[in-house]
């Protein structure tokens, strides 16, 4: 099979499914993605009103029956992350108390996923989010390219971790004319498995960046901490500068990572690759948060293009930088929803994409 066949519109729901059995609800985090998924499924979006009342409390009003139905709630993490979480939890609980048959939460970008380990006296915040989703009544979670795949272990319900690579690879082949002359660059050693996966699909070499980014050194200083607080400053000061393992001379460098939040580290990586002879630098990531001045920083940098998916809305960021390109992942979410609803195997969505 090919990816086009796998996610074709021919797999949309039957007339009976459109009339009863499935309900697709969403909060306010990503209305455009909800619309695309509903269109591909061939069903109307569920009739639910989610808003903040005068005292800023989140209010949910589901205006159709969900009794004994399979409910899918689509909500992702955005800049308004805490409000997104409350909307999602109240939607789940409202469906549970309305005796829905099952509740599947589709969270393309799982918020707080970076807070998955203890640093000094911090907490593992993602465990709290997982517990809240479990306790409010969700039966299953569908996400995409989790920050760490081990995050699935924080949940006591099934978690399907979809992979955006199945859609990003065809996009690169179609839009990067000289991709055969590319080298996949892991932004840090932790991303090396992802880089190896891209390298295998595109049949090109791999390089990896070692060392500490200058922006990370500055963040580690944390001047706001009290004088008697313990920090990792000495460790940061002793950390090595950036270095590249691999050859990118005369090549296109494609830097891969899961999340593109701030842009400073990616600009540093691009400058390093330029000094090592790369004539173009692409940045590829699943979740394009692009916080703060990231679009402007990208626009003024050596980076040729930033390729991200629409797990997170970033239309305003694209207006500030023409270098940002978007890969639509609604077809993959649609196929996952369809398979869950029909109790079909999800294994085909996790296999390596076959070559054309």
mmCIF file of N, CA and C in Angstrom, residues 27 106 179 181 229 258 303 350:
data_model
loop_
_atom_site.group_PDB
_atom_site.id
_atom_site.type_symbol
_atom_site.label_atom_id
_atom_site.label_comp_id
_atom_site.label_asym_id
_atom_site.label_seq_id
_atom_site.Cartn_x
_atom_site.Cartn_y
_atom_site.Cartn_z
ATOM 1 N N UNK A 27 -12.750 21.667 21.539
ATOM 2 C CA UNK A 27 -12.716 22.928 22.252
ATOM 3 C C UNK A 27 -12.318 24.037 21.307
ATOM 4 N N UNK A 106 -8.329 13.066 21.441
ATOM 5 C CA UNK A 106 -7.313 13.245 20.410
ATOM 6 C C UNK A 106 -6.547 14.524 20.737
ATOM 7 N N UNK A 179 16.586 17.106 -2.417
ATOM 8 C CA UNK A 179 16.643 16.380 -1.140
ATOM 9 C C UNK A 179 17.597 15.185 -1.186
ATOM 10 N N UNK A 181 20.505 15.201 -2.089
ATOM 11 C CA UNK A 181 21.832 15.673 -1.701
ATOM 12 C C UNK A 181 21.804 16.203 -0.263
ATOM 13 N N UNK A 229 20.295 29.629 46.414
ATOM 14 C CA UNK A 229 19.691 28.499 45.701
ATOM 15 C C UNK A 229 20.771 27.742 44.949
ATOM 16 N N UNK A 258 11.514 17.292 17.625
ATOM 17 C CA UNK A 258 10.083 17.089 17.846
ATOM 18 C C UNK A 258 9.327 18.400 17.952
ATOM 19 N N UNK A 303 18.436 29.987 8.075
ATOM 20 C CA UNK A 303 17.512 28.888 7.820
ATOM 21 C C UNK A 303 16.752 29.135 6.517
ATOM 22 N N UNK A 350 1.515 2.480 12.491
ATOM 23 C CA UNK A 350 2.802 2.586 13.164
ATOM 24 C C UNK A 350 3.921 1.907 12.380
#
